[in-house]
Structures are given as C-alpha cells and as structure tokens.
Amino acid sequence: MLTLLPQLLISGISTGMLYALIALSMTVVYRATTVVNFGHGDMVAAGAYAVFVFGLGFGLPFLVALALAIVLLFAVGFATQRLLLQPIVGGPHLSLAMMALAIGYTLRGVLRLEWGNETINPQRPYLQDAYMFGNVVITTDDVVICGIVLLLLVVLFLLFQATPLGKVIQATFQSQRGAALVGINVPLFHAFMWGGGTALGAIGGVMLSMIAPLTPDLGQWTLVQGFAAMTLGGFGSLGGAVVGGILLGIIQKLLGFYLNTVFIEITGYLVPIVVLLLRPQGLFGRRAAVRV
Amino acid sequence: MPDAFLTVRGIEAGYGGRQILSGVDLDVVAGEAVALLGANGSGKSTLLNTLSGFVRSRRGSIRLGGEELAGLSPHRIFRHGIVQVSQARDLFPEMSVEENLRLGAWTRGGDATRLLQSVYASFPRLAERRTQTVQLMSGGEQQMVAIGRALMSQPRLLLLDEPSGGLAPAFVSEIASIVTSLKRRHVTMVMVEQNLRLALAVADRIVVLRDGVVVQQQSAGGDEEQIVRQIYL
Ligand SMILES: Nc1ncnc2c1ncn2[C@@H]1O[C@H](COP(=O)(O)OP(=O)(O)OP(=O)(O)O)[C@@H](O)[C@H]1O
Ligand SMILES: [Mg+2]
C-alpha cells in the first residue's frame, strides 16, 4: 500500500497547485474588497469556456485564445465590481456576498444554455506523455500545471514584494481608509483587483479543463475547492492560500485512495468543517472571523 | 479680513436619514490655523470628513482657492490638496515608518526623498525608528507618522482630527510644538482639538460647532470661559 505513497503525493501536489492558484485568485479579490466572491468558481469555469470558444469556435491558436480569454475575464471581473458591487458597497456585507453569488449563478445559467447537455474534453495544446521515475509516474500535465503555477507565483511574489505598485496594493489591503487618505482611488483599485483575480482564476480554469471534464457545473466544484484551500491556509492569507491549496490536493488524494474514493468528492467540504471547528484561523490566518 | 482660501457655505451632511451638519459656514484664510471645538458627537469629525470627501454633503458649497469641491470623491479632493489626518490615524499597520511616509507622496508626486528628509528633520524620533513596524509603536509615535505621512502629500489645507487625542501629556506638548512649527511654515490648518489649552495655544482662531452649525468664531486670545460655555452648556 505504502509503495503508492510517492505517486499519490505527486498527483496530489499537481492538483493541489491548481487549487492553490484558484484559492490565491479568490484571496486577491477577498483581500481587496473583503467580499468573498461566491461567484468566483463560475468565473473560473467561464474562463475555460472562453478558451474553448476562441480556440475551437473561432479557430484561433491556443495562446491567442488564452490571451483573449484572460482579457475577457479581466473585463468581466472589473465590470462586475464597478457596475454591480460598487453601487451597493455601502450596504450590508451580506448583500455583496448575495450579489456575487447571484452573478455566479447567472453566469452558470448562461453556460448551461449553450452547453447544458454536453461534456467537453478540450484538447491539450501539448502532447500528453508520462515519465517513469522508479515506480512513480509523472505526466506532462503534472509538469505543465506545476510549472505554470510556480511561474505565476514567482511573478506575483515579485510584483507584491519588489515593485512600488506592490507596495500600494499591500498598503490598500492593510487599510482602505489609509489608502484613500493618501489619495488612492480605492473603488478603481477594487475593480482592478476583481479583474486581476478573475483573470488569474481563469488561467486556473483553463488548466483544470484539461485534466477534468468541462461542464457548466465546473464552477461549483472549483468554488468549493478554493474555499476549502483558503480556510485551511488561513482566510485572507496569500501564502496560506497557496499552502492550503497544495495540502488540500494531497489530502484529497490520500483519503480518496486509502479510505474511499468518495473522499475525492467530499474532502473539499470536510476540510472547512474540521478547520473551522479546530482552528478557525487556519494555518496562517490572523483573524478568526470571516466577514461574508 | 483677507480673502478666504477655504470657503464653506451651508454644508448639510449626515449618515443615512440622520442629519449631523445642518448648514455649516466657515472661512479659513491662507496660512491660518483654525481650531474646531465642540462636545463629543457634535459633528467635528463629520465636518472634516465632509471637507475631505469621505462624507458626501447633501447641500452647500466647499471652495478651495475658488474651486468647488463639494460632492467630489476623496481621491479627487486629495488631488486639490486637502489632506486629512483622521481621528483613527488609519496607518498601514504592517509597514515600516518609512514605507508609511513614502506612500504619502505616492499619488501626489514630488521628490519623495527630499520630502522625507524634511519630515525626519521635524520628527527626529521617526528618523530613529524608520524601519520599525508602525503597529508596534506607541500612540504618540503613530500620531507623528500620521502627521508626517500627511506632510509627505504636500497639503494646501491640512485637516487634523484630534492630534492629541488619547496621548500622554509628554506627547501632547510634543504635538503642540509640531503644530506650532507647521504654522510657522504657513501650512493652512483646520484642527479638531478637545484639549482647549492646546487649541488656544496653537490656533489663530477658535470655531465652535454645536447642533450641526457653527455657533461662535473668535480669535484665540478671547474669553476662555465664554468658549467653554458655548461648547458644553
Ligand atoms: N459612520 C457613521 N455612521 C453613522 N453615524 C455616525 C457615523 N460617524 C459618526 N456618526 C454620528 O454622528 C454624530 C457626530 O459624530 P462625529 O464623529 O462627527 O462627532 P465628533 O464631534 O467628532 O465627536 P468626538 O469628539 O467623539 O470625536 C455622532 O452622533 C455619531 O454617532
Ligand atoms: Mg471626532
């Protein structure tokens, strides 16, 4: 049994990297606006569909389709914040969460209109292959996912830590009022963070659609994994989202193999329950309370 | 009296259905330091927040150097040069003193390094602690960072909301000397101050706010007892 452990760890890390990216993109939105975007999963799914449409529908090369999808989803996130959330930003926090949820369901409804009865298996833009290392198999998918996520993490880390813009983003995360007091246009900043977070999530969605079947309900699954990873890592912590995502991927694989395959489905629900009861601040979180 | 730099006329503002300011008039001359007094909850912070755009006025006019600012959002008003040090200070808690200060100059531009030198010259204590995280500093030190950050924005009008609030006496006198030195540099200021002695010592003029309107304006040399009566009785 234990001989399979390295293999499970490898594939756990690989999917975990995807969860990490999605959790990170949710965290960017959450840290900027303190709104949990319950529609985020559906935006991630919309990103995957956008690449599919631009690629197969319009016959564009993969990278062009991907670039267009990123721009489109940035615009979707930006417009969502500007046009739908900003007008009610002074109201109760719950209505912002409800609005985000409603936008997600609307998006899912639109996807169902067109693809409600089919499952798409998008073509990979590379050839799937497998490499043996002893008795561990590493697929091209694993390499591509880990490589791209790591690259994005490095770019984001540098942006946040080593650029003047990153300083401003961090400052605004720490105090919105403080940011406004130094002349930052906070509502515009929020819109950019929604755009950026959504675009980042879309990249995750595209990779997810290569290893899992693409259906309009992909967003549901995605949101749950992202939420679980955020809770595990510590809600609102950027580093926590990454670590939480990777751990979630590993836990899912281990429970699914050693206990029962049903755990692949339900780990994303069990993790928040256990974490919220035993350690509500998660691994790296500081604040115990989550504002919806 | 010379032409006013800031002219506030008939400002009405509040929260939700509740009106707090009901027709505030105020003139501030360039280079003048005005102390705004009033009981707790009389609307002093609300007035400053209305001037800086954090509270939208429902009616009335706010002119700075002839330009109408009422109804603009905070970042646009900031661009016109109204810079506020808020009652809660609202610093960036996990950042160092120097990072906080530099952010003050980020959107206004200007030579941040030169501005930083001049802030450090006024606040030697901050120069010593430039790498310290502000959330670990004392209230008085944080207040200095907040004032320093506002100065980094090169304000045309500086709004100070209770700079001595909650501070130990040693800090109160330090804040008083800072405000006095700002005045010597002809920084135009509106300052909310509960500490009457401090207000009288540093301000050119006292303005008393009560029931949402200005009930008294007088030069700071005036009758102290009369002012107290206006505020509280
Ligand atoms: N954000 C807000 N929402 C609703 N009501 C508010 C808000 N801020 C202040 N108020 C109310 O407006 C009134 C005036 O408050 P404000 O803070 O302007 O008074 P203040 O004169 O600055 O008082 P203090 O001396 O305690 O700082 C108070 O009754 C207060 O409860
Ligand atoms: Mg106040």
XYZ file of N, CA and C and ligand atoms in Angstrom, chain B residues 44-46 87 161-162 192, ligand 2:
22
model
N -17.729 67.234 14.691
C -16.434 67.774 14.266
C -15.785 66.865 13.226
N -15.713 65.569 13.544
C -15.117 64.640 12.581
C -15.942 64.594 11.303
N -17.249 64.646 11.461
C -18.114 64.625 10.282
C -17.808 65.815 9.374
N -9.023 60.801 12.781
C -9.030 60.560 14.226
C -8.455 59.180 14.553
N -7.538 65.732 12.912
C -8.646 65.359 13.786
C -8.105 64.868 15.122
N -8.169 65.719 16.129
C -7.700 65.422 17.484
C -6.294 64.835 17.511
N -9.286 69.788 14.739
C -10.239 69.488 15.801
C -9.437 69.239 17.055
Mg -14.374 63.127 16.193
